[in-house]
mmCIF file of C-alpha atoms and ligand atoms in Angstrom:
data_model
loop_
_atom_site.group_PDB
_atom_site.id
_atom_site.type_symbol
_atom_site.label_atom_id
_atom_site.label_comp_id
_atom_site.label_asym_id
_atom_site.label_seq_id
_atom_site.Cartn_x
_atom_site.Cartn_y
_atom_site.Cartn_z
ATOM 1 C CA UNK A 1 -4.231 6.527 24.259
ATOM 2 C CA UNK A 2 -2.806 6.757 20.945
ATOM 3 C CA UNK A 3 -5.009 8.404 18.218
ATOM 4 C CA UNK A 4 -6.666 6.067 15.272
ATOM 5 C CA UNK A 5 -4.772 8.398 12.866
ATOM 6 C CA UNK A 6 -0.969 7.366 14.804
ATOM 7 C CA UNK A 7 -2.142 3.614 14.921
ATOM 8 C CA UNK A 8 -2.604 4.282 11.252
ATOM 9 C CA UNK A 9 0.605 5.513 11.267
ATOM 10 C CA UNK A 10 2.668 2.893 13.367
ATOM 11 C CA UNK A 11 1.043 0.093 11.296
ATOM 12 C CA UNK A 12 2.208 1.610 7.644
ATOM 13 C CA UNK A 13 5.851 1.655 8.916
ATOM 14 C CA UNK A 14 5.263 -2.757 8.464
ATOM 15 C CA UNK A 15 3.502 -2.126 5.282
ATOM 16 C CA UNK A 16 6.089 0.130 3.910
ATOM 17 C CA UNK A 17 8.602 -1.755 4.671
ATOM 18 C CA UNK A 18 6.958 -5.140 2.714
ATOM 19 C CA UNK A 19 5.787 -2.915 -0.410
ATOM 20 C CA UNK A 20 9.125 -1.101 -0.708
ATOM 21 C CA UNK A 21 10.926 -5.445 -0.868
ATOM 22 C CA UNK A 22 8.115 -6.430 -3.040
ATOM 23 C CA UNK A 23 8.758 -3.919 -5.674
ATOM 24 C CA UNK A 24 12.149 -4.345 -5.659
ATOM 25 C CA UNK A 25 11.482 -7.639 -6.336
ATOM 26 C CA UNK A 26 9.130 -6.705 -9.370
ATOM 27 C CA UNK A 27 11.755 -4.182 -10.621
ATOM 28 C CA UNK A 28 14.170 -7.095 -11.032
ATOM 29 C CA UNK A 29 11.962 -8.530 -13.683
ATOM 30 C CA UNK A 30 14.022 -5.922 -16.149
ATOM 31 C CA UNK A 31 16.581 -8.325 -15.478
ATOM 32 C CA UNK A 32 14.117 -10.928 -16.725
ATOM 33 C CA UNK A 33 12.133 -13.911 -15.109
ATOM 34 C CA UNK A 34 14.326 -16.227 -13.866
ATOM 35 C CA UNK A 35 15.924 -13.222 -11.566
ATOM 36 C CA UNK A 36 13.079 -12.114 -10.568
ATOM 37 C CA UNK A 37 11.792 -15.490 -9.556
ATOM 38 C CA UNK A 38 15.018 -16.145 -7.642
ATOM 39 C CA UNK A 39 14.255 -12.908 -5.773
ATOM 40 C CA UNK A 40 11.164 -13.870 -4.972
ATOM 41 C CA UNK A 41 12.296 -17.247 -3.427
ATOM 42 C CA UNK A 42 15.017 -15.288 -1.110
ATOM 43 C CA UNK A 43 12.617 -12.814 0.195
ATOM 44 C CA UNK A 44 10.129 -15.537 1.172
ATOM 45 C CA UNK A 45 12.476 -16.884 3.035
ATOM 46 C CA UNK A 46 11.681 -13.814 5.255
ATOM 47 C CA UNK A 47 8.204 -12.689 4.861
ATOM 48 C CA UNK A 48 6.947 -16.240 4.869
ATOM 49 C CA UNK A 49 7.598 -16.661 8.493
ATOM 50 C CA UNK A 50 4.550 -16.912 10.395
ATOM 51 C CA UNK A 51 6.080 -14.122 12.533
ATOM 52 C CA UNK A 52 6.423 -11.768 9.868
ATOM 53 C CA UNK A 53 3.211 -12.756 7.804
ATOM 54 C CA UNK A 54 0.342 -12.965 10.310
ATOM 55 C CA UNK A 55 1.167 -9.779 11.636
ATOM 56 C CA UNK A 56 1.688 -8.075 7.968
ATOM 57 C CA UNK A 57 -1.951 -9.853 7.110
ATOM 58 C CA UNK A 58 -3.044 -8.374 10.244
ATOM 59 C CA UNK A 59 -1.596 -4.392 9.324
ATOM 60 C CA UNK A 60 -2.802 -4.755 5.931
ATOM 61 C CA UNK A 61 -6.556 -5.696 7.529
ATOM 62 C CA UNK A 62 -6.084 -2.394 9.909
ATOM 63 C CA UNK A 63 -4.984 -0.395 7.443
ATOM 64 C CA UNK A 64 -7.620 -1.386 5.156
ATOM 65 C CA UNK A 65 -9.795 -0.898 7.822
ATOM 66 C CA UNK A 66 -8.781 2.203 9.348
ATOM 67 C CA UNK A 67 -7.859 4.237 5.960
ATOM 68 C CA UNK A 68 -11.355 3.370 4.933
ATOM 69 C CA UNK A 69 -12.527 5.068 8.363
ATOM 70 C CA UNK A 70 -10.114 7.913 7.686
ATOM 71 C CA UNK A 71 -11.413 8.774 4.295
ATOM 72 C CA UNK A 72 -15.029 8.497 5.245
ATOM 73 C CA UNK A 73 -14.349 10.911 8.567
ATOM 74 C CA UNK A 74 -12.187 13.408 6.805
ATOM 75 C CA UNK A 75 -13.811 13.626 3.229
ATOM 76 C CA UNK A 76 -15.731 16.780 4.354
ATOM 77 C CA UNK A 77 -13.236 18.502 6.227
ATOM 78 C CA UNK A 78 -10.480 17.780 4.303
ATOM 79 C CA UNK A 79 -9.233 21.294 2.829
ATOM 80 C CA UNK A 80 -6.942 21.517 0.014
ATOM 81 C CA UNK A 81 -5.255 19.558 -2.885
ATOM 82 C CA UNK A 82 -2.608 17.504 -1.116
ATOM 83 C CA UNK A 83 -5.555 16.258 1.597
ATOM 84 C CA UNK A 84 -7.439 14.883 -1.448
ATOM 85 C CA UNK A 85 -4.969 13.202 -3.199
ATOM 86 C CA UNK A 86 -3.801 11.603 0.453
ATOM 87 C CA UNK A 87 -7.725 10.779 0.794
ATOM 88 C CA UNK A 88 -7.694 9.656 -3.071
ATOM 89 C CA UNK A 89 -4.631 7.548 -3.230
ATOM 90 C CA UNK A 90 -5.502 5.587 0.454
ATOM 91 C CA UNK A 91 -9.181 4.700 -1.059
ATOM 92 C CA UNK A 92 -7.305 3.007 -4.342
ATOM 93 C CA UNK A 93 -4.719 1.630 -1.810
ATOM 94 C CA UNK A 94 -7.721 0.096 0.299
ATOM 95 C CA UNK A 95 -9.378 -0.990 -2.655
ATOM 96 C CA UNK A 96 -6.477 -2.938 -4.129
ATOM 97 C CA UNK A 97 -5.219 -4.480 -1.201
ATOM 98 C CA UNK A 98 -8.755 -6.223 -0.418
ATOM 99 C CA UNK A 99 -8.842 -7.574 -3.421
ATOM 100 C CA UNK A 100 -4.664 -8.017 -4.066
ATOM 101 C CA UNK A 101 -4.436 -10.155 -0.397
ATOM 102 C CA UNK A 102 -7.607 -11.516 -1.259
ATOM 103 C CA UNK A 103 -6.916 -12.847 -4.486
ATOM 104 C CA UNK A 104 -2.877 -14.023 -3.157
ATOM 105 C CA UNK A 105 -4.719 -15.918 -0.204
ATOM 106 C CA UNK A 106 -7.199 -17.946 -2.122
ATOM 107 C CA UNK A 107 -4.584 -18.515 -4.837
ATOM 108 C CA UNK A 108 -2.347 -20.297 -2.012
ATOM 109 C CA UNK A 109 -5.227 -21.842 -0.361
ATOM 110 C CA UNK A 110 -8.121 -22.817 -2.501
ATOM 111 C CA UNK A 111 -6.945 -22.724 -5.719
ATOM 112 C CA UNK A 112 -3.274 -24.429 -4.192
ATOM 113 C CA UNK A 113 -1.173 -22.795 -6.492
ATOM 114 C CA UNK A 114 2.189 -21.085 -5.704
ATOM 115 C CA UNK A 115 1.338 -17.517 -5.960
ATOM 116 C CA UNK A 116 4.596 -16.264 -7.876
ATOM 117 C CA UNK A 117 4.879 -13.802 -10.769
ATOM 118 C CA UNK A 118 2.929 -16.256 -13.032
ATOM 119 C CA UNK A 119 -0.258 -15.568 -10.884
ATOM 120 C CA UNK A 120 0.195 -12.156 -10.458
ATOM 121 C CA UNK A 121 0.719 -11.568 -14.457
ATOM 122 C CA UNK A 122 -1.769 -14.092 -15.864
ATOM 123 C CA UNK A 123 -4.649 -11.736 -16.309
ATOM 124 C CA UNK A 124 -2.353 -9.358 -18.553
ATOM 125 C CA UNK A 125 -1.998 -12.318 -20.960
ATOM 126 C CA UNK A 126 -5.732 -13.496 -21.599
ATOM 127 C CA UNK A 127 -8.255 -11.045 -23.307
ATOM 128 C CA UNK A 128 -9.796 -9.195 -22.345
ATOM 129 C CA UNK A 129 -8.412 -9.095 -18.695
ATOM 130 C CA UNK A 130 -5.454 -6.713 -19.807
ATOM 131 C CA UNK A 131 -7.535 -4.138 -19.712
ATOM 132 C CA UNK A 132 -8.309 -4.523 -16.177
ATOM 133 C CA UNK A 133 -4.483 -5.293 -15.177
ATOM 134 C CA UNK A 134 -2.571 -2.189 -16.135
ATOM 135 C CA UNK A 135 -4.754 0.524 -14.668
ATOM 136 C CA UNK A 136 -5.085 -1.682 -11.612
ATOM 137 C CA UNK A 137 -1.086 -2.550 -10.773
ATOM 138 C CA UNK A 138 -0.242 0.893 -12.320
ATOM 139 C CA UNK A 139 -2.394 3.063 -10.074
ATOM 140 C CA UNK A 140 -1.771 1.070 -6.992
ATOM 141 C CA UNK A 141 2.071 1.586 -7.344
ATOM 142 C CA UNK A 142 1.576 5.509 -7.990
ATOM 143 C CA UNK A 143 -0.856 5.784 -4.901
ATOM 144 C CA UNK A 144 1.427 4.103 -2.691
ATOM 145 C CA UNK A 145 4.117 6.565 -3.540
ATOM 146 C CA UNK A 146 1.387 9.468 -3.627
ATOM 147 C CA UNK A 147 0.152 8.282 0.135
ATOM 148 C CA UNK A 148 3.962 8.295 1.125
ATOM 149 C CA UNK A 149 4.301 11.601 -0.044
ATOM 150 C CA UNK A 150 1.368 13.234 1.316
ATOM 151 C CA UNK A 151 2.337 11.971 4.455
ATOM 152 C CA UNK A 152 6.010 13.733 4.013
ATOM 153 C CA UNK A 153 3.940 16.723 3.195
ATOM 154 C CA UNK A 154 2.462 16.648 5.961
ATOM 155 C CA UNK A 155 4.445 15.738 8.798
ATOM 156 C CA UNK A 156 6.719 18.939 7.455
ATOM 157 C CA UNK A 157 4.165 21.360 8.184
ATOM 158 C CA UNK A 158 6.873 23.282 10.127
ATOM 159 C CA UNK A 159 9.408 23.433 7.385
ATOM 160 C CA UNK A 160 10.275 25.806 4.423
ATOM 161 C CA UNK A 161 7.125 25.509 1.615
ATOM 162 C CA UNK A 162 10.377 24.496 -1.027
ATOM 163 C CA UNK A 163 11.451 21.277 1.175
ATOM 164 C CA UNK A 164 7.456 20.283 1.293
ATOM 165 C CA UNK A 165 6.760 20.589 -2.032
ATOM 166 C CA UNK A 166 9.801 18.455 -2.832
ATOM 167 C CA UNK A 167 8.501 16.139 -0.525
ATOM 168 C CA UNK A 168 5.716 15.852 -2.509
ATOM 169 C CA UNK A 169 6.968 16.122 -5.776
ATOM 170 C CA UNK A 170 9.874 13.683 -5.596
ATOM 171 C CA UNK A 171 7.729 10.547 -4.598
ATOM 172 C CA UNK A 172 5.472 11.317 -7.371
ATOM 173 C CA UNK A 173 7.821 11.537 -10.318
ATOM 174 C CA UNK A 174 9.582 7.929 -8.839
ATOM 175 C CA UNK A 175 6.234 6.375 -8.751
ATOM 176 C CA UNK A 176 4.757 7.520 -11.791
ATOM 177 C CA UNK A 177 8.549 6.135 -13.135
ATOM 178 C CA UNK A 178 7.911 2.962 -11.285
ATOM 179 C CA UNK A 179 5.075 2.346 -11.990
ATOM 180 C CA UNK A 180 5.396 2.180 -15.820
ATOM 181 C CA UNK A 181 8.515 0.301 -15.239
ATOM 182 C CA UNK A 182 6.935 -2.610 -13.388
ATOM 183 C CA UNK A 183 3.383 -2.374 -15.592
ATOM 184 C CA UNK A 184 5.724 -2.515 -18.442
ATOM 185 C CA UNK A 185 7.864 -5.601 -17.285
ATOM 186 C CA UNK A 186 4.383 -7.470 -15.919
ATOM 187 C CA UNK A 187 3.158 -7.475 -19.690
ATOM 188 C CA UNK A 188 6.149 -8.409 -21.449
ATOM 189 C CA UNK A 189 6.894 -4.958 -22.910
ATOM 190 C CA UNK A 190 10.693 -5.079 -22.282
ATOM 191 C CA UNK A 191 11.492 -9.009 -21.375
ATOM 192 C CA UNK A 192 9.571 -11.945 -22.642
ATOM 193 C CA UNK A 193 7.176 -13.249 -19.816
ATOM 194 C CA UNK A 194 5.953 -16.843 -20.796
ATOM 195 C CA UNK A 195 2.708 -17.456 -18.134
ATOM 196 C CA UNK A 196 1.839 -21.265 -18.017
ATOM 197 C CA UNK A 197 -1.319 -22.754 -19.499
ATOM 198 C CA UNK A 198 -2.651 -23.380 -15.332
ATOM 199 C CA UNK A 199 -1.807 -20.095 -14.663
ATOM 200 C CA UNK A 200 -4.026 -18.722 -17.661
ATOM 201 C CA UNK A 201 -6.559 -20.718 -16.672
ATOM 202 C CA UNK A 202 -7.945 -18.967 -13.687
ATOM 203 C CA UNK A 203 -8.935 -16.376 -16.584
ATOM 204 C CA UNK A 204 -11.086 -18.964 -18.613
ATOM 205 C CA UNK A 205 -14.120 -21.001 -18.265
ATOM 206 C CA UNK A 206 -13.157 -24.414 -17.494
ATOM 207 C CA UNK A 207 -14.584 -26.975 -20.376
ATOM 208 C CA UNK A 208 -15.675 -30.426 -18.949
HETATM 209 C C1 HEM B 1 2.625 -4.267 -9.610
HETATM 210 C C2 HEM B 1 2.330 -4.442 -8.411
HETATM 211 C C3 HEM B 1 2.256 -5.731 -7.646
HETATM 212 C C4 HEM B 1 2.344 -7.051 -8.043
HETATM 213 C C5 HEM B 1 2.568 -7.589 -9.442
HETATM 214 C C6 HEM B 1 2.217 -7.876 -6.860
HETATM 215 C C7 HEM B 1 2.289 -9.262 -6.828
HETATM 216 C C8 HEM B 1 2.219 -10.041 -5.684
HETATM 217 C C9 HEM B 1 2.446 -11.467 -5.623
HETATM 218 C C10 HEM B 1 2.812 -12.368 -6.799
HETATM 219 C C11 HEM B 1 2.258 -11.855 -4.340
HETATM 220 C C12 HEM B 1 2.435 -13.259 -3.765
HETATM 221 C C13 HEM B 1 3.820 -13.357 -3.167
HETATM 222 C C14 HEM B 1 4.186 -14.738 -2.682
HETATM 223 O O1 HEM B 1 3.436 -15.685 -2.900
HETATM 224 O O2 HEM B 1 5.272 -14.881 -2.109
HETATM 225 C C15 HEM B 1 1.909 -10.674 -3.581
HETATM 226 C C16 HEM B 1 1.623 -10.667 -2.239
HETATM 227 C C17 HEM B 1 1.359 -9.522 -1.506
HETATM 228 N N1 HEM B 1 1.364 -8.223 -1.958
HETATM 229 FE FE1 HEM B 1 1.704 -7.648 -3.884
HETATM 230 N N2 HEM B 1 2.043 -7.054 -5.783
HETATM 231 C C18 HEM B 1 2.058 -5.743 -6.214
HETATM 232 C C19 HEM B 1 1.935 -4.592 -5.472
HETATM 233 C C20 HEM B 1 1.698 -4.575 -4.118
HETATM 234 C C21 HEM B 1 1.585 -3.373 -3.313
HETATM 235 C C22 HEM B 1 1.707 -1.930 -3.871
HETATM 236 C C23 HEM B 1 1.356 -3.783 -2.035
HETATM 237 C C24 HEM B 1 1.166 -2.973 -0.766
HETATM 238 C C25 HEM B 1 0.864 -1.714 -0.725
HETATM 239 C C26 HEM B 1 1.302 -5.228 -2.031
HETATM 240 C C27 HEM B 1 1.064 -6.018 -0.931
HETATM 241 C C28 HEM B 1 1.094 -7.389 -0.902
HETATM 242 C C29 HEM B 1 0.876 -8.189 0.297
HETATM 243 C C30 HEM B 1 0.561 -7.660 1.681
HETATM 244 C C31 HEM B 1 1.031 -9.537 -0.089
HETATM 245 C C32 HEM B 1 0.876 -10.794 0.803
HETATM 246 C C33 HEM B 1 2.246 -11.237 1.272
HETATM 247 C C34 HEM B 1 2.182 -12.658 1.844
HETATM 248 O O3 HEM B 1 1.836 -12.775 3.010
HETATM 249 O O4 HEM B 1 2.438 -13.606 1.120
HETATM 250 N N3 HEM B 1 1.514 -5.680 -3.313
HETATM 251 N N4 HEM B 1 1.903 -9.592 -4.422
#
């Protein structure tokens, strides 16, 4: 029977490939909103399916799930550096994705708004919300690439210490690139991002 840890495994492959299409699709807001939009609608097309959704919903609640139950096991007899930062960086994963899927699905279905860059960047644009926005999307990109590379790291355990570390090394200095890029973008630091008043208004108190 296959271990919790290779389940863990299998089930990231779906995951990676999602997160790897989704921030493509937030790189191409460099190229400004309307491209990135238009991205977005194309990849839906795809991910949208109820094939390809419910079981992506149903990785991200295993992962979630079984990361948590990872950490938790292994905290104590986790030795070394690159252990805690694969321990570290699946905790922040866990923790954004609950509340990331959480906040995308009520969006969609209480709230019956279409969950595009406007609702993802809204926060960033009413006070004092930024200030929970950029550490959030900015360590959540970095600890996907950390996670990735831990898991290079570690699946080389046979090869030369100079190919590990670079299979370390190299996912970190993309996703700490990355991940500026795309915080960056969300906020309007390099193209103008105009969010809509209903958008914003998930932020404030609603006046009768
Ligand atoms: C800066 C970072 C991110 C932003 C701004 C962002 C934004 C969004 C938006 C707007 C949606 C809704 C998409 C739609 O309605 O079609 C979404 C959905 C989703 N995101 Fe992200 N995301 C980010 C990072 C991530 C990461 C790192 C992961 C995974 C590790 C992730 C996993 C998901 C999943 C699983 C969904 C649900 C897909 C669906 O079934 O509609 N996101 N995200």
């Amino acid at each position: 029977m296959p271990t919790l840890r290779a389940l863990h495994r299998t089930s990231a492959v779906l995951i990676a490939a999602f997160a790897l299409l989704h921030l493509a699709n937030h790189l191409v807001l460099l190229a400004g909103v309307p491209a990135h939009i238009a991205f977005m609608k194309a990849a839906r097309v795809v991910y949208r399916q109820p094939w390809v959704e419910v079981p992506l919903l149903l990785c991200v609640a295993f992962q979630v799930g079984s990361g948590l139950w990872l950490v938790v096991r292994g905290w104590k007899h986790g030795r070394g550096a690159v252990a805690r930062l694969q321990a570290l960086s699946g905790a922040i994963l866990a923790f954004f994705l609950l509340i990331h899927v959480g906040a995308v699905l009520s969006g969609r279905m209480l709230l019956d708004l279409d969950t595009n860059l406007y609702f993802a960047v809204a926060g960033f644009y009413v006070p004092p919300f930024q200030f929970f926005f950029w550490p959030y999307y900015f360590l959540a990109v970095l600890a996907l690439f950390a996670h990735l590379g831990c898991a290079a790291w570690r699946h080389l355990s046979k090869a030369p210490p100079r190919s590990r570390r670079l299979a370390l090394a190299l996912p970190l200095l993309v996703g700490s690139v990355v991940s500026l890029l795309i915080v960056l973008s969300l906020a309007g630091k390099i193209q103008p991002v105009e969010v809509p008043a209903e958008y914003k208004a998930k932020f404030t108190l609603q006046q009768s």
